[in-house]
Amino acid sequence: MNKIITIGREFGSGGRELGIRLADELGIKYYDKEILTRMAEDSDFSEEYISSTVETRQSRILPITVGHSISLTSDYRIMQMQELYRTQTKTIRELAEDGDCVIIGRCADYILRDMKPCRIFVFADIESRVQRCMERRTEDEQSMTEQELRRRILAIDKERAGYYNDFTFQKWGDKKNYDLCINTTELDIRECARGLARFF
Amino acid sequence: MNKIITIGREFGSGGRELGIRLADELGIKYYDKEILTRMAEDSDFSEEYISSTVETRQSRILPITVGHSISLTSDYRIMQMQELYRTQTKTIRELAEDGDCVIIGRCADYILRDMKPCRIFVFADIESRVQRCMERRTEDEQSMTEQELRRRILAIDKERAGYYNDFTFQKWGDKKNYDLCINTTELDIRECARGLARFF
């Protein structure tokens, strides 16, 4: 059976960087936003719609298929979300069956549970996450204050938690749903990835 | 600064075995019940009293000094507990200052917080813990049923949690108080210790 490592992560905890570095150290594939691109290729959903929906619970009016835009009623919205989750499940299963890999977020730990992935959850205290985000602000984000970043971090976590909890019937970030929970508050991500690669 | 690894653990999760094996792999010292023996040597408390009090919240009438037995009133009990915790703190600090080591339980993660230990918490689902305890029953425990063992496991966890929460003002087992939480439900402890040793 393929070696599958799934990484759930609090926003700003460095989980994504840890995943990239770990995959690199182990010489295996890494999937994050690639999942959304592949979902768009394999379905009628636009990548923009997928990106705004997977791991969020937003119900904004968005183009749901390439070139079309409609106002979504609640029932229709739920059906769309379920359809999207089926696509997500199919895509993630295909990627995992394709070979050893690290998969970031998107309920992969739950979706692949029969493949016995190593389920990692990465978290850190809010101060270090704000600090991390401050240091890595994009050009658009330069004007954001620490307070605004903090609110954004907490809002994104809330969306990820909501999405995960709705579809997996488990609690996002609850240690009993993971094999390894890593607190990156005082950790050097590069060192941690090296250590983890040796662990595996 | 010395390399200190502290291990909090749910009863029956294999945390103790993991600690022994990890210390062995790393070639460093390991302290578990040794802490209680040393506390007894360095204080007027009997080892029996220490053993029945540290990590529990029992208020049974026990010999509190070698050869003496008294009925404890509530205030006196609290003072005794505080005195015992001071002894525990002193002992654990001395052991940690003495050299690299693995320390099991006894709030060592909190007591040594200024020494920046690597704080591990080991846990597992209740089924696998019952199974583990069933396989390792002592002669005295042979007649215990799974149901009895389950009750005992949960009672010991409750005591450990109460003791930890009372003295550290933190929540026992809450992932944010640890650097690494390890779920041993489907894990081979020996393999895990080897992996962890490589991680460090």
CSV table of C-alpha atoms in Angstrom, one decimal, chain A residues 67-196:
chain,number,residue,atom,x,y,z
A,67,GLY,CA,-18.7,31.1,-17.9
A,68,HIS,CA,-22.0,30.8,-15.9
A,69,SER,CA,-23.2,32.5,-12.8
A,70,ILE,CA,-26.4,31.9,-10.9
A,71,SER,CA,-27.9,32.8,-7.5
A,72,LEU,CA,-27.9,29.7,-5.4
A,73,THR,CA,-30.8,28.7,-3.2
A,74,SER,CA,-30.1,26.8,0.0
A,75,ASP,CA,-31.2,23.3,-1.3
A,76,TYR,CA,-29.3,23.8,-4.5
A,77,ARG,CA,-26.3,25.0,-2.7
A,78,ILE,CA,-26.3,21.9,-0.5
A,79,MET,CA,-26.6,19.6,-3.5
A,80,GLN,CA,-23.7,21.5,-5.2
A,81,MET,CA,-21.6,21.1,-2.0
A,82,GLN,CA,-22.3,17.4,-1.9
A,83,GLU,CA,-21.5,17.0,-5.6
A,84,LEU,CA,-18.2,18.9,-5.0
A,85,TYR,CA,-17.3,16.7,-2.1
A,86,ARG,CA,-17.9,13.6,-4.3
A,87,THR,CA,-15.5,15.1,-6.9
A,88,GLN,CA,-13.0,15.9,-4.2
A,89,THR,CA,-13.2,12.4,-2.8
A,90,LYS,CA,-12.7,10.9,-6.3
A,91,THR,CA,-9.7,13.2,-7.0
A,92,ILE,CA,-8.0,12.6,-3.7
A,93,ARG,CA,-8.4,8.8,-4.0
A,94,GLU,CA,-7.0,8.8,-7.5
A,95,LEU,CA,-4.0,10.8,-6.4
A,96,ALA,CA,-3.4,8.6,-3.4
A,97,GLU,CA,-3.7,5.4,-5.5
A,98,ASP,CA,-1.2,6.9,-7.9
A,99,GLY,CA,1.8,6.7,-5.5
A,100,ASP,CA,3.3,7.8,-2.2
A,101,CYS,CA,2.4,11.4,-1.4
A,102,VAL,CA,1.8,14.2,1.0
A,103,ILE,CA,-1.7,15.7,0.8
A,104,ILE,CA,-2.6,19.0,2.4
A,105,GLY,CA,-6.0,19.6,3.9
A,106,ARG,CA,-9.3,18.9,2.1
A,107,CYS,CA,-10.4,16.2,4.5
A,108,ALA,CA,-7.9,13.8,2.9
A,109,ASP,CA,-7.2,12.1,6.3
A,110,TYR,CA,-10.9,11.1,6.5
A,111,ILE,CA,-11.4,10.4,2.7
A,112,LEU,CA,-8.4,8.0,2.7
A,113,ARG,CA,-9.1,6.4,6.0
A,114,ASP,CA,-9.2,2.9,4.6
A,115,MET,CA,-5.7,3.4,3.1
A,116,LYS,CA,-4.4,4.1,6.6
A,117,PRO,CA,-2.6,7.3,5.9
A,118,CYS,CA,-0.4,8.9,8.6
A,119,ARG,CA,-2.6,11.7,9.7
A,120,ILE,CA,-0.7,14.8,10.9
A,121,PHE,CA,-2.2,17.9,12.3
A,122,VAL,CA,0.0,21.0,12.5
A,123,PHE,CA,-0.9,23.9,14.8
A,124,ALA,CA,0.7,26.8,16.7
A,125,ASP,CA,-0.3,29.5,19.1
A,126,ILE,CA,-2.0,32.5,17.6
A,127,GLU,CA,0.9,34.9,18.3
A,128,SER,CA,3.4,32.9,16.3
A,129,ARG,CA,0.9,32.4,13.5
A,130,VAL,CA,0.3,36.1,13.3
A,131,GLN,CA,4.0,36.7,13.3
A,132,ARG,CA,4.5,34.1,10.6
A,133,CYS,CA,1.8,35.7,8.4
A,134,MET,CA,3.2,39.2,9.0
A,135,GLU,CA,6.6,38.1,7.7
A,136,ARG,CA,5.1,36.5,4.7
A,137,ARG,CA,2.5,39.1,3.6
A,138,THR,CA,2.1,39.4,-0.1
A,139,GLU,CA,2.2,42.8,-1.8
A,140,ASP,CA,-1.6,43.1,-1.5
A,141,GLU,CA,-1.5,42.3,2.2
A,142,GLN,CA,1.3,44.8,3.1
A,143,SER,CA,-1.3,47.3,4.5
A,144,MET,CA,-2.9,44.7,6.8
A,145,THR,CA,-2.3,45.3,10.5
A,146,GLU,CA,-1.5,42.5,13.0
A,147,GLN,CA,-5.1,42.8,14.3
A,148,GLU,CA,-6.5,42.3,10.8
A,149,LEU,CA,-4.3,39.4,10.2
A,150,ARG,CA,-5.3,37.8,13.5
A,151,ARG,CA,-9.0,38.1,12.5
A,152,ARG,CA,-8.3,36.7,9.1
A,153,ILE,CA,-6.4,33.7,10.6
A,154,LEU,CA,-9.2,32.9,13.0
A,155,ALA,CA,-11.8,33.3,10.3
A,156,ILE,CA,-10.0,30.9,7.9
A,157,ASP,CA,-9.6,28.4,10.7
A,158,LYS,CA,-13.3,28.6,11.4
A,159,GLU,CA,-14.1,27.9,7.8
A,160,ARG,CA,-11.8,25.0,7.6
A,161,ALA,CA,-13.2,23.6,10.8
A,162,GLY,CA,-16.8,24.0,9.6
A,163,TYR,CA,-16.1,22.3,6.3
A,164,TYR,CA,-14.2,19.4,7.9
A,165,ASN,CA,-16.8,18.9,10.7
A,166,ASP,CA,-19.7,19.0,8.2
A,167,PHE,CA,-18.3,16.4,5.9
A,168,THR,CA,-16.4,14.0,8.2
A,169,PHE,CA,-18.6,14.1,11.3
A,170,GLN,CA,-15.4,14.5,13.2
A,171,LYS,CA,-13.9,17.5,15.0
A,172,TRP,CA,-11.2,19.3,13.1
A,173,GLY,CA,-8.0,19.6,15.1
A,174,ASP,CA,-9.2,17.1,17.8
A,175,LYS,CA,-6.1,15.1,18.5
A,176,LYS,CA,-7.9,11.8,18.5
A,177,ASN,CA,-8.5,12.1,14.8
A,178,TYR,CA,-4.8,12.3,14.0
A,179,ASP,CA,-1.7,10.1,14.5
A,180,LEU,CA,0.6,13.0,15.1
A,181,CYS,CA,-0.1,16.5,16.2
A,182,ILE,CA,2.8,18.9,15.9
A,183,ASN,CA,3.0,22.3,17.6
A,184,THR,CA,5.2,24.5,15.5
A,185,THR,CA,5.1,27.5,17.9
A,186,GLU,CA,8.8,27.2,18.7
A,187,LEU,CA,9.8,24.9,15.9
A,188,ASP,CA,12.1,25.4,12.9
A,189,ILE,CA,10.0,24.0,10.1
A,190,ARG,CA,13.0,23.0,8.0
A,191,GLU,CA,14.5,21.0,11.0
A,192,CYS,CA,11.1,19.5,11.8
A,193,ALA,CA,10.6,18.3,8.2
A,194,ARG,CA,14.1,16.7,8.3
A,195,GLY,CA,13.3,15.0,11.6
A,196,LEU,CA,9.9,13.8,10.4
